Coordinates of C-alpha atoms and ligand atoms in Angstrom, one line a residue:
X1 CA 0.0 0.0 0.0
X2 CA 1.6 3.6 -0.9
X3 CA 2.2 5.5 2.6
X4 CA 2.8 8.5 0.7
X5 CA -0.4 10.3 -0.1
X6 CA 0.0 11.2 -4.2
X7 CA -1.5 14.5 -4.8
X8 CA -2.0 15.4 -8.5
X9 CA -1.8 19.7 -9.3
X10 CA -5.4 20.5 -10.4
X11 CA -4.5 23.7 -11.5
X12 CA -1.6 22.4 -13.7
X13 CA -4.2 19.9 -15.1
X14 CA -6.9 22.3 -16.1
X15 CA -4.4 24.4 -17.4
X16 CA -3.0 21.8 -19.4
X17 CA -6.6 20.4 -20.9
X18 CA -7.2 24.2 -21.6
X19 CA -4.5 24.9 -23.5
X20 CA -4.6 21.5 -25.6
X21 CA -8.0 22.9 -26.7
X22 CA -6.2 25.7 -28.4
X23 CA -5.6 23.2 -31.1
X24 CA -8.6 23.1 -33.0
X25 CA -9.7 23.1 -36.4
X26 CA -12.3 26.5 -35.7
X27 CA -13.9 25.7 -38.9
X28 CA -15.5 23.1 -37.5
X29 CA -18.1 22.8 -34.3
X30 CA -17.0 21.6 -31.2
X31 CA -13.2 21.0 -30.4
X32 CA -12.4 19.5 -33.4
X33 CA -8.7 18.0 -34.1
X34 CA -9.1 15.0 -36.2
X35 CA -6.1 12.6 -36.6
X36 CA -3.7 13.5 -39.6
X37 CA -5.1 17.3 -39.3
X38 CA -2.8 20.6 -39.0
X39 CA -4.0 21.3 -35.7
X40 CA -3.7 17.5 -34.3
X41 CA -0.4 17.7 -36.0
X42 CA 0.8 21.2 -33.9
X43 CA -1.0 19.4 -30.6
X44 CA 1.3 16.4 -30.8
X45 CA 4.3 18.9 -30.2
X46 CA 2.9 20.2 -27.0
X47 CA 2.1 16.8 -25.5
X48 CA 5.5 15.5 -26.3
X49 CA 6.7 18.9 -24.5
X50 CA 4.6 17.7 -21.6
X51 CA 5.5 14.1 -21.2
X52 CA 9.1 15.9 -21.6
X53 CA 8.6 18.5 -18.5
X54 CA 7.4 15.7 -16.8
X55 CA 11.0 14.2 -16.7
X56 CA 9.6 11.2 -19.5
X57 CA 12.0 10.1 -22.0
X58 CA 9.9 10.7 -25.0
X59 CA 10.2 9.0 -29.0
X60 CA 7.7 9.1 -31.3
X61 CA 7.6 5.7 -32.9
X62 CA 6.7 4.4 -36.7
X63 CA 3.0 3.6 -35.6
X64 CA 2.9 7.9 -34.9
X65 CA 2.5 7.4 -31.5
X66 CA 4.2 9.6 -28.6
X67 CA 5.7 7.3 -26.2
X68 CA 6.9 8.8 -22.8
X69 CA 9.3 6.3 -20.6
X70 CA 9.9 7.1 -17.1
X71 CA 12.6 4.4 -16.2
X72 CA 12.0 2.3 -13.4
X73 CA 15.0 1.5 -10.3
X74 CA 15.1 -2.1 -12.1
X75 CA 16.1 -1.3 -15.4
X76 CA 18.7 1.4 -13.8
X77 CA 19.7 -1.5 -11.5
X78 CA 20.0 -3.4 -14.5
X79 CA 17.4 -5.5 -14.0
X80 CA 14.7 -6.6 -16.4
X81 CA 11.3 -6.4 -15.0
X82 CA 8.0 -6.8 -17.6
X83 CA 6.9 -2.7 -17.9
X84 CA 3.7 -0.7 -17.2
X85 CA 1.7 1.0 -19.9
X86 CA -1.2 3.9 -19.6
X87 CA -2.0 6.3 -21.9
X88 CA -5.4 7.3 -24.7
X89 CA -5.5 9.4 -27.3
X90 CA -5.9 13.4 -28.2
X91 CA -7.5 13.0 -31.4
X92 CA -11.5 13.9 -31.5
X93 CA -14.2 13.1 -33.5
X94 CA -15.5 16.2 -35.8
X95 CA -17.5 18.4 -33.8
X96 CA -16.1 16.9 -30.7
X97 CA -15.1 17.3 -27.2
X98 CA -12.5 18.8 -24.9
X99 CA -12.0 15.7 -22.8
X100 CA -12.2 12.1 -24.6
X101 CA -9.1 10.5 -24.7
X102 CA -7.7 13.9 -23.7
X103 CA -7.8 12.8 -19.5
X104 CA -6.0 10.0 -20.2
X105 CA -3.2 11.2 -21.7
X106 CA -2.8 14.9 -19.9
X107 CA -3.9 12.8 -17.1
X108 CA -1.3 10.4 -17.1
X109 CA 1.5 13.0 -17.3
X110 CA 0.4 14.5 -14.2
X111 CA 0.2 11.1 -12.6
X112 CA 3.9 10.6 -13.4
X113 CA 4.7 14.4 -12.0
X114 CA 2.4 13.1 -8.6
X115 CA 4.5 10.3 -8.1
X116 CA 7.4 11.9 -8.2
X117 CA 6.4 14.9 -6.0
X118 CA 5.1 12.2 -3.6
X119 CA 8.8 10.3 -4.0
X120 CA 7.5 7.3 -5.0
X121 CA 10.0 5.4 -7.0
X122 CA 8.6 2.8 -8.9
X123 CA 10.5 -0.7 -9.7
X124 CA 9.4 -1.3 -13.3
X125 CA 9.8 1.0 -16.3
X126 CA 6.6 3.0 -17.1
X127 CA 5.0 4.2 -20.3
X128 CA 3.0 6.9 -21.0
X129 CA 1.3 6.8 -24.8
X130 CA -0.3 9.5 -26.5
X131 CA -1.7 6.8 -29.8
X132 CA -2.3 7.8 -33.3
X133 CA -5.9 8.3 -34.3
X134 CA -7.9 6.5 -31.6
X135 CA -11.2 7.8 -33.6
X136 CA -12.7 6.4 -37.0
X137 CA -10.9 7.7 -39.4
X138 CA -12.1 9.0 -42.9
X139 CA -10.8 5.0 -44.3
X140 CA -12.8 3.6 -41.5
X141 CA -10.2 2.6 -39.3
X142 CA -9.8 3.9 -35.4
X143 CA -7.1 2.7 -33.3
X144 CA -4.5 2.8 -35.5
X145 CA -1.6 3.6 -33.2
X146 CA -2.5 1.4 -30.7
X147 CA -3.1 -2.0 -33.7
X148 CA 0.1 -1.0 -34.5
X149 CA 1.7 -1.4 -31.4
X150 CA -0.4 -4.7 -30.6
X151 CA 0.9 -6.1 -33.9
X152 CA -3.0 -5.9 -35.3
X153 CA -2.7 -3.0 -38.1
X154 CA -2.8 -5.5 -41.2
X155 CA -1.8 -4.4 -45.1
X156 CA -5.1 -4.3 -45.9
X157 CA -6.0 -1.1 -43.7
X158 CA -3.3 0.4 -45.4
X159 CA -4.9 -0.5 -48.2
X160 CA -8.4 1.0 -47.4
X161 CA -9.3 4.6 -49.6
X162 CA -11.8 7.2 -48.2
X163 CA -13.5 9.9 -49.7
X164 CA -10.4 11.9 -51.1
X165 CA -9.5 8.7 -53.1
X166 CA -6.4 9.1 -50.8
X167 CA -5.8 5.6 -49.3
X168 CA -4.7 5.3 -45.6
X169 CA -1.3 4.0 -46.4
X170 CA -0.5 7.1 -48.3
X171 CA -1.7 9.1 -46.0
X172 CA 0.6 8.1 -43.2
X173 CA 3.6 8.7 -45.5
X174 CA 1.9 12.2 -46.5
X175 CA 2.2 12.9 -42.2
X176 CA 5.9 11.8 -42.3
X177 CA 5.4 7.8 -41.5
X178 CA 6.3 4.7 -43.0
X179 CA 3.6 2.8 -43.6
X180 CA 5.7 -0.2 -43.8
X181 CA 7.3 0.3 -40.4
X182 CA 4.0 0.7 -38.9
X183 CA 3.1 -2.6 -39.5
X184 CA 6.2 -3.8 -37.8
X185 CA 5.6 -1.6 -34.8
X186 CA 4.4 -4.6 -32.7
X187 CA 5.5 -5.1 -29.0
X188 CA 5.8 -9.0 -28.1
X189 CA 2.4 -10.4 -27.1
X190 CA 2.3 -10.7 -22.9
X191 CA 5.0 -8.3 -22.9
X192 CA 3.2 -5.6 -20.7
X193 CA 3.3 -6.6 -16.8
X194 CA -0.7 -4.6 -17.3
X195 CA -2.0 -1.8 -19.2
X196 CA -4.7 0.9 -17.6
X197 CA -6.5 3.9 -19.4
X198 CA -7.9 7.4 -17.5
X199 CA -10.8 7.8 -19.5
X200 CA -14.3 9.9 -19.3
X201 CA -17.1 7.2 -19.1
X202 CA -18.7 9.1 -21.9
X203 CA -22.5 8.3 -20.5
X204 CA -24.9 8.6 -18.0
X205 CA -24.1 5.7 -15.8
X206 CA -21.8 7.5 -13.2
X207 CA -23.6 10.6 -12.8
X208 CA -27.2 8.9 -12.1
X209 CA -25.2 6.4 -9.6
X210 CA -23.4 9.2 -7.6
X211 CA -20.4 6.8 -8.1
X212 CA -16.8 9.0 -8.5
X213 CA -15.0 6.5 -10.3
X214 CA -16.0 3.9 -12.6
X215 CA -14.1 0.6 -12.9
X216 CA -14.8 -1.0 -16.1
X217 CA -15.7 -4.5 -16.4
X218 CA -15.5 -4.2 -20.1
X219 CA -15.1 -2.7 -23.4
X220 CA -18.4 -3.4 -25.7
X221 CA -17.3 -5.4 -29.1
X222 CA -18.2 -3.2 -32.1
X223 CA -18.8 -4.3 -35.5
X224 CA -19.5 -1.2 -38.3
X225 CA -20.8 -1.6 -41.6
X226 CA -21.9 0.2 -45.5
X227 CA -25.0 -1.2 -47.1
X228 CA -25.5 0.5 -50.7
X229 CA -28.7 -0.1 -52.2
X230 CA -29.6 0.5 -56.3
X231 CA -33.1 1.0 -57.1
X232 CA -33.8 3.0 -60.6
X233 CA -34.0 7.0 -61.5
X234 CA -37.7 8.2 -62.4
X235 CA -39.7 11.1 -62.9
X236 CA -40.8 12.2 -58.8
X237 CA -44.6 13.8 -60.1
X238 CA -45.2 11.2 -63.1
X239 CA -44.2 8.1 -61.3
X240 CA -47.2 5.5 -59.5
X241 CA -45.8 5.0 -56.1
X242 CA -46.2 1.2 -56.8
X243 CA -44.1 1.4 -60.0
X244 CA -41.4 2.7 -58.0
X245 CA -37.6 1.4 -57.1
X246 CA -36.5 4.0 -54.7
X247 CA -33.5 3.3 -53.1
X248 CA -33.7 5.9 -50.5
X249 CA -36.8 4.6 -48.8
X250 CA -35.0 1.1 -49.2
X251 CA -32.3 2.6 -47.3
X252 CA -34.6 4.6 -44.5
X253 CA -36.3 1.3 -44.2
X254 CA -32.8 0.1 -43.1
X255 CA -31.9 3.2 -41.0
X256 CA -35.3 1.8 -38.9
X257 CA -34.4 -1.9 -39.2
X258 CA -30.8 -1.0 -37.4
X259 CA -32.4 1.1 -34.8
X260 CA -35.1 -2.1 -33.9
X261 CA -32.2 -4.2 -33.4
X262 CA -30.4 -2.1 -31.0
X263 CA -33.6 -1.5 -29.2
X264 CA -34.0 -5.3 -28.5
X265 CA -30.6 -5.9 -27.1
X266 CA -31.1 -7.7 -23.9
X267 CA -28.2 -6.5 -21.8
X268 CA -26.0 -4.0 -23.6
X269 CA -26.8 -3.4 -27.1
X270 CA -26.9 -0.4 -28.8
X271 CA -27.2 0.1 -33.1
X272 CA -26.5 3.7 -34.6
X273 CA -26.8 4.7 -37.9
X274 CA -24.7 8.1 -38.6
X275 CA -24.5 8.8 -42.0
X276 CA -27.0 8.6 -45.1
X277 CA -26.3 9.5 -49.0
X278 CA -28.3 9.4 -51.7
X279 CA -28.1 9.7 -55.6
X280 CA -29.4 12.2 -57.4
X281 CA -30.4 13.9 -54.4
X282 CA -33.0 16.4 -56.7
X283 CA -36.4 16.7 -55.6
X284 CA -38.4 15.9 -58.6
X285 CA -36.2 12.3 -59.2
X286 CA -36.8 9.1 -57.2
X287 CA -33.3 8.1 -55.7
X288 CA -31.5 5.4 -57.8
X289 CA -28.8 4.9 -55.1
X290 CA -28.5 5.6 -51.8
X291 CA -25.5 4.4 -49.0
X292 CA -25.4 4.3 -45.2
X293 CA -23.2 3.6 -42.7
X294 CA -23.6 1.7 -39.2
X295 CA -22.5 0.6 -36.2
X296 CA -23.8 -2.3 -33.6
X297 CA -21.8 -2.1 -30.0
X298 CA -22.3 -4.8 -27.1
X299 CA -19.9 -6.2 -24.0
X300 CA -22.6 -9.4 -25.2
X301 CA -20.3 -10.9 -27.9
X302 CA -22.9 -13.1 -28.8
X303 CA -26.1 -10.8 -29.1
X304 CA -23.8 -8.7 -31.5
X305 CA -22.9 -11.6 -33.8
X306 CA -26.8 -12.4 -33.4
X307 CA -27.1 -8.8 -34.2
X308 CA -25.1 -8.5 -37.6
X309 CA -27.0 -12.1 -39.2
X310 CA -30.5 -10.7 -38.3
X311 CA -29.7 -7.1 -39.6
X312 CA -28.7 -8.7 -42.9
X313 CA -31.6 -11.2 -43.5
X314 CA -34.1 -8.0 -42.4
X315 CA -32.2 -4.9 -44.4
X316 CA -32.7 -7.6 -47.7
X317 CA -36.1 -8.2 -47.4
X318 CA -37.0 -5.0 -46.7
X319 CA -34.9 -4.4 -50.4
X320 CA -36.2 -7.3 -51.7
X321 CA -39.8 -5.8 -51.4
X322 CA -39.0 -2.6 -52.8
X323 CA -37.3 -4.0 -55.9
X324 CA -34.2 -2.9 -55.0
X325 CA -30.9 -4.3 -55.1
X326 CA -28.3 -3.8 -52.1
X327 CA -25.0 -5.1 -50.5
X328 CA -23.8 -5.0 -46.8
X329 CA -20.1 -4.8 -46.6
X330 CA -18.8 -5.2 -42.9
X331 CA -15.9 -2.7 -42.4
X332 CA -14.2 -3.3 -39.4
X333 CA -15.2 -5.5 -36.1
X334 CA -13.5 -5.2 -32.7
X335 CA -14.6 -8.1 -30.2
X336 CA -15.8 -7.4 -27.0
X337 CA -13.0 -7.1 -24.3
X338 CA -13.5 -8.3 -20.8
X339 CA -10.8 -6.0 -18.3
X340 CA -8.3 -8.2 -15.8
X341 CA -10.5 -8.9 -12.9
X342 CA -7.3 -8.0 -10.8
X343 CA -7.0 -5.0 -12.2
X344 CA -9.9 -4.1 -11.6
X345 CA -9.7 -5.2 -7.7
X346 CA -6.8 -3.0 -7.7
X347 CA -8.6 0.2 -9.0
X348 CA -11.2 -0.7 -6.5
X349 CA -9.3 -1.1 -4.0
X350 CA -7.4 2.2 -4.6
X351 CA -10.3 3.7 -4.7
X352 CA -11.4 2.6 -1.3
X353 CA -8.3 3.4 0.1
X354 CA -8.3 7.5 -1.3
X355 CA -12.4 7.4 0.1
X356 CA -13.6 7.8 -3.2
X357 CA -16.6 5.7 -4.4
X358 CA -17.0 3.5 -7.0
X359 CA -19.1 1.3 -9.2
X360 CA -18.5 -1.0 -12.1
X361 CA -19.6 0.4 -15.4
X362 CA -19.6 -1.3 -19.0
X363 CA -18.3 0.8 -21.4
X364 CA -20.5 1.4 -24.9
X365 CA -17.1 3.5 -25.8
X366 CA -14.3 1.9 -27.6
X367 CA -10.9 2.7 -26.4
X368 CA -6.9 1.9 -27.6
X369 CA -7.3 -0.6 -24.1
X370 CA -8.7 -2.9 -26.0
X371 CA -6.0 -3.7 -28.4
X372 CA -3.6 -3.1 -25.3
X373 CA -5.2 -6.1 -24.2
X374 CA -2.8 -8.2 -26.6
X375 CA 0.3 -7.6 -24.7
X376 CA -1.0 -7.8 -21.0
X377 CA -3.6 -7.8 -18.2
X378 CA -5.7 -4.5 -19.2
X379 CA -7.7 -2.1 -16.3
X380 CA -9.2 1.0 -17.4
X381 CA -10.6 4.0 -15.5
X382 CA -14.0 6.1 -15.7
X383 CA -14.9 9.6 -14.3
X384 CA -18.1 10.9 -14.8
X385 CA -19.1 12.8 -18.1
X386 CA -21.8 15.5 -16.9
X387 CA -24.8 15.1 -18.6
X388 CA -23.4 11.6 -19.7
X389 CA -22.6 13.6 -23.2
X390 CA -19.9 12.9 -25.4
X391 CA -18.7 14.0 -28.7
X392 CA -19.7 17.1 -29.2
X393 CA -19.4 20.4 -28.1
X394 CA -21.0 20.2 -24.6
X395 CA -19.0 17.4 -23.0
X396 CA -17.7 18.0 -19.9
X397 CA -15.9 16.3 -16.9
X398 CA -15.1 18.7 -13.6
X399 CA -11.4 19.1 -12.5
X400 CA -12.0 17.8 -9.6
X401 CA -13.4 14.8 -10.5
X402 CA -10.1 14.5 -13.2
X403 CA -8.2 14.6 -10.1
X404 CA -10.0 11.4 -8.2
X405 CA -9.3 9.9 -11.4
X406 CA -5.9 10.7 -11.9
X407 CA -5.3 10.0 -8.3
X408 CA -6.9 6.3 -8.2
X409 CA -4.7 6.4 -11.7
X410 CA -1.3 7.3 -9.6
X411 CA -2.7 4.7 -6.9
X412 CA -3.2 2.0 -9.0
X413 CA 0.3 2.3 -11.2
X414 CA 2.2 2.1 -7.4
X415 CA -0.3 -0.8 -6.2
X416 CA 0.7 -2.8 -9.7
X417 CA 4.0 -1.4 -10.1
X418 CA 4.5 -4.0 -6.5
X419 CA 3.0 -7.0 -7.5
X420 CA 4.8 -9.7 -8.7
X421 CA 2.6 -10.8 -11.2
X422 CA -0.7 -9.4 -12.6
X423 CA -3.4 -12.4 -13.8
X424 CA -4.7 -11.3 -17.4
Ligands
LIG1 O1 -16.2 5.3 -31.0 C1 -15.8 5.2 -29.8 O2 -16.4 4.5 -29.0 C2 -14.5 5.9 -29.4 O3 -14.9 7.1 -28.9 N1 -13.6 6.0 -30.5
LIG2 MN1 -14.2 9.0 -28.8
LIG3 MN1 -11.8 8.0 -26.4

C-alpha cells in the first residue's frame, strides 16, 4: 500500500486540458482535431513537451505514437522487469469534445509528476502513450496507433481509400510515416506486466449512480458496416408510387431496421446509424442509389454476432420488397473485451483506500485498451461525463473529478508497479 499520499496539481491539469484545446480546427463545431489534421499535428508537439517536463523520456515511434518512458529502479539497476503501460489518445471526433481520450493522456502525465512529487519510486519502467488516431478515421479505421503497437494494423488497412480517393497508407507517409514500419511496430504479445487507461465514461451511468469512479468490467465489441442499395432514377410527379424502385426509402427502411435491433438488445446493445447519402439527391427524381453507414456495440459478444446475421436477412427483405438491389459490406469488427478482474480489484481497492466511491460500469465506448489487451492484463478508468454527453461540443468532466481519477490512476500504477505478477 503507498504511505505517501500522491496528490496530482489540479490547476496544472486544467491548465493543461485548456491549452490543448487551443488546437482546434475552428472551422468546424465543437473541439475539433481529427487525426492526420494541421491542428492535431501542432497538438502532438505540446504533448510530447509535456511528457518531456514531466522528466519522461519521449520517441515518437513508426505507428505515430508519442511514447513517454519514465525508467524504473530495475532497469537502472539493470534488471529486467515486464513494464507498465497507460495512456489514450488526443484525437477527436469532428464536432467533438474537450475531454475524450484527452484525460488519459494529460492525465497520465500529471500522474507521473504526482509520483514523483510524492517520491515514490517505482520498480518497473513505465510508459506513457499518447496513440495515433484513436477515432474512425475517414478510411474507417480507429485505433491505429495502438493496432500497430499490438501487432494488429494488417496491409489491408493500409490499403483501405476514403472519400479523397487518398488511401490510408499514403496518408501516413503524406504525415511523415512509413507505412511499412507501422506494420512492424508490434510489442511482443504478454510483454506488458498490465496496461490501464484514464478515461471519461462518456454516458450517464456515473452521474445517475453518484459513483466517482467507474471501474470498467469491459469494453463493448463493435462491428461497423456500408450497405449501398440500387433502385432506378424516375420522374418524382409522373411516377405510380407502386411502379417505384426507390432506393432511399430502401435505405430509410434500413436506418429503422438498425435502430429495432439495437432497441431489443437484452443487456448492452446499442445500433446507430450516422451517415446517409443518396443519388441524385433532386427533388423531382426518385433516388436510384443511396449508401449508409452503421455501427452495432455490445460487452454481449454473442447478441452482436446475433445482431449483424438478423440485420442482414431483415435490411434484404425490406430491399427485396422494394425491388431494389443492395449489399452489406462489414468494415471493421473489434470483439468485445473483458478488463483483468485483478485490475480491476486493484482500481477498486485504490479507490477505497483514497475514500472515493465506486461502481462497475460497462463501457458502450471503444478505447486503444482494448488492443492493449494483446500484450497484458488491461484495467481501465472512468470519471463521470456530466450530462453523460460525449462527442460534441458540450461534454464536460469537472477538475475535480479529473483529479479522483488521476489519483486512483497514480494509486493504481504504485499498487501494480508492487506485485509480482498481474493475472490477465
Ligand atoms: O467510438 C468510440 O467509441 C470511441 O470514442 N472512439
Ligand atoms: Mn471518442
Ligand atoms: Mn476515447
Amino acid at each position: 500500500m503507498t504511505q505517501t499520499l500522491i496528490e496530482p496539481d489540479a490547476q496544472s491539469v486544467e491548465a493543461a486540458i485548456a491549452d490543448l484545446a487551443g488546437y482546434v480546427d475552428s472551422a468546424q463545431d465543437g473541439w475539433t482535431r481529427q487525426v492526420f489534421s494541421d491542428p492535431y499535428r501542432a497538438s502532438r508537439e505540446f504533448v510530447a513537451k509535456r511528457m518531456h517536463d514531466a522528466g519522461l523520456e519521449v520517441t515518437h515511434d513508426a505507428g505515430g505514437n508519442i511514447v513517454g518512458r519514465l525508467p524504473g529502479r530495475a532497469s537502472a539497476a539493470g534488471l529486467t522487469l515486464k513494464s507498465i503501460m497507460t495512456g489514450s489518445h488526443t484525437d477527436t471526433v469532428r464536432g467533438g469534445g474537450r475531454f475524450d481520450g484527452i484525460v488519459g493522456v494529460l492525465g497520465a502525465i500529471e500522474a507521473v509528476e504526482a509520483l514523483r512529487r510524492a517520491g515514490v519510486a517505482l520498480n518497473r519502467d513505465l510508459y506513457v502513450v499518447d496513440f495515433l488516431g484513436e477515432e474512425p478515421n475517414e478510411f474507417g479505421i480507429s485505433c491505429v496507433g495502438s493496432r500497430s503497437i499490438a501487432g494488429i494494423l494488417l496491409p489491408e488497412h493500409l490499403d483501405m481509400t476514403g472519400a479523397s480517393g487518398q488511401s490510408m497508407g499514403n496518408t501516413l507517409t503524406a504525415v511523415g510515416l512509413d507505412p511499412q514500419a507501422a506494420l512492424k511496430n508490434a510489442w511482443a504479445p504478454g510483454s506488458l506486466h498490465a496496461y490501464i487507461e484514464l478515461h471519461i465514461e462518456q454516458g450517464p451511468l456515473l452521474e445517475q449512480s453518484g459513483h466517482e469512479i467507474g471501474v470498467v468490467t469491459a469494453i463493448a465489441g463493435i462491428d461497423r458496416l456500408m450497405a449501398k442499395f440500387i433502385g432506378r432514377s424516375d420522374h418524382a410527379g409522373a411516377t405510380p408510387m407502386d411502379a417505384r424502385l426507390d432506393a432511399l426509402t430502401a435505405a430509410a427502411a434500413a436506418v429503422l431496421t438498425i435502430e429495432r435491433e439495437g432497441c431489443g438488445a437484452p443487456v448492452h446493445g446499442v445500433a446507430t446509424t450516422g451517415r446517409i447519402e443518396s443519388y441524385p439527391g433532386s427533388f423531382n427524381v426518385v433516388p436510384s442509389e443511396a449508401r449508409l453507414w452503421a455501427e452495432l456495440r455490445s460487452t454481449d459478444s454473442e447478441w452482436l454476432s446475433g445482431a449483424k446475421g438478423r440485420l442482414a436477412q431483415e435490411i434484404g427483405l425490406e430491399a427485396d420488397r422494394r425491388g431494389v438491389s443492395h449489399m452489406i459490406e462489414w468494415l471493421t469488427d473489434q470483439d468485445a473485451v473483458p478488463t483483468a478482474p485483478a485490475i480491476r480489484d486493484v482500481i477498486a481497492t485504490s479507490a477505497d483506500r483514497l475514500g472515493h466511491t465506486w461502481a462497475p460500469v460497462p463501457s458502450g465506448a471503444g478505447h486503444d485498451a482494448a488492443h492493449m489487451v494483446h500484450l497484458g492484463p488491461m484495467g481501465m478508468i472512468f470519471v463521470p461525463s456530466t450530462g453523460g454527453r460525449s462527442h460534441c461540443a458540450e461534454e464536460f468532466t469537472p477538475t475535480a473529478d479529473i483529479v479522483r481519477g488521476i489519483r486512483v490512476l497514480a494509486e493504481t500504477l504504485s499498487e501494480l508497479d508492487r506485485a509480482e505478477t498481474v493475472a490477465a
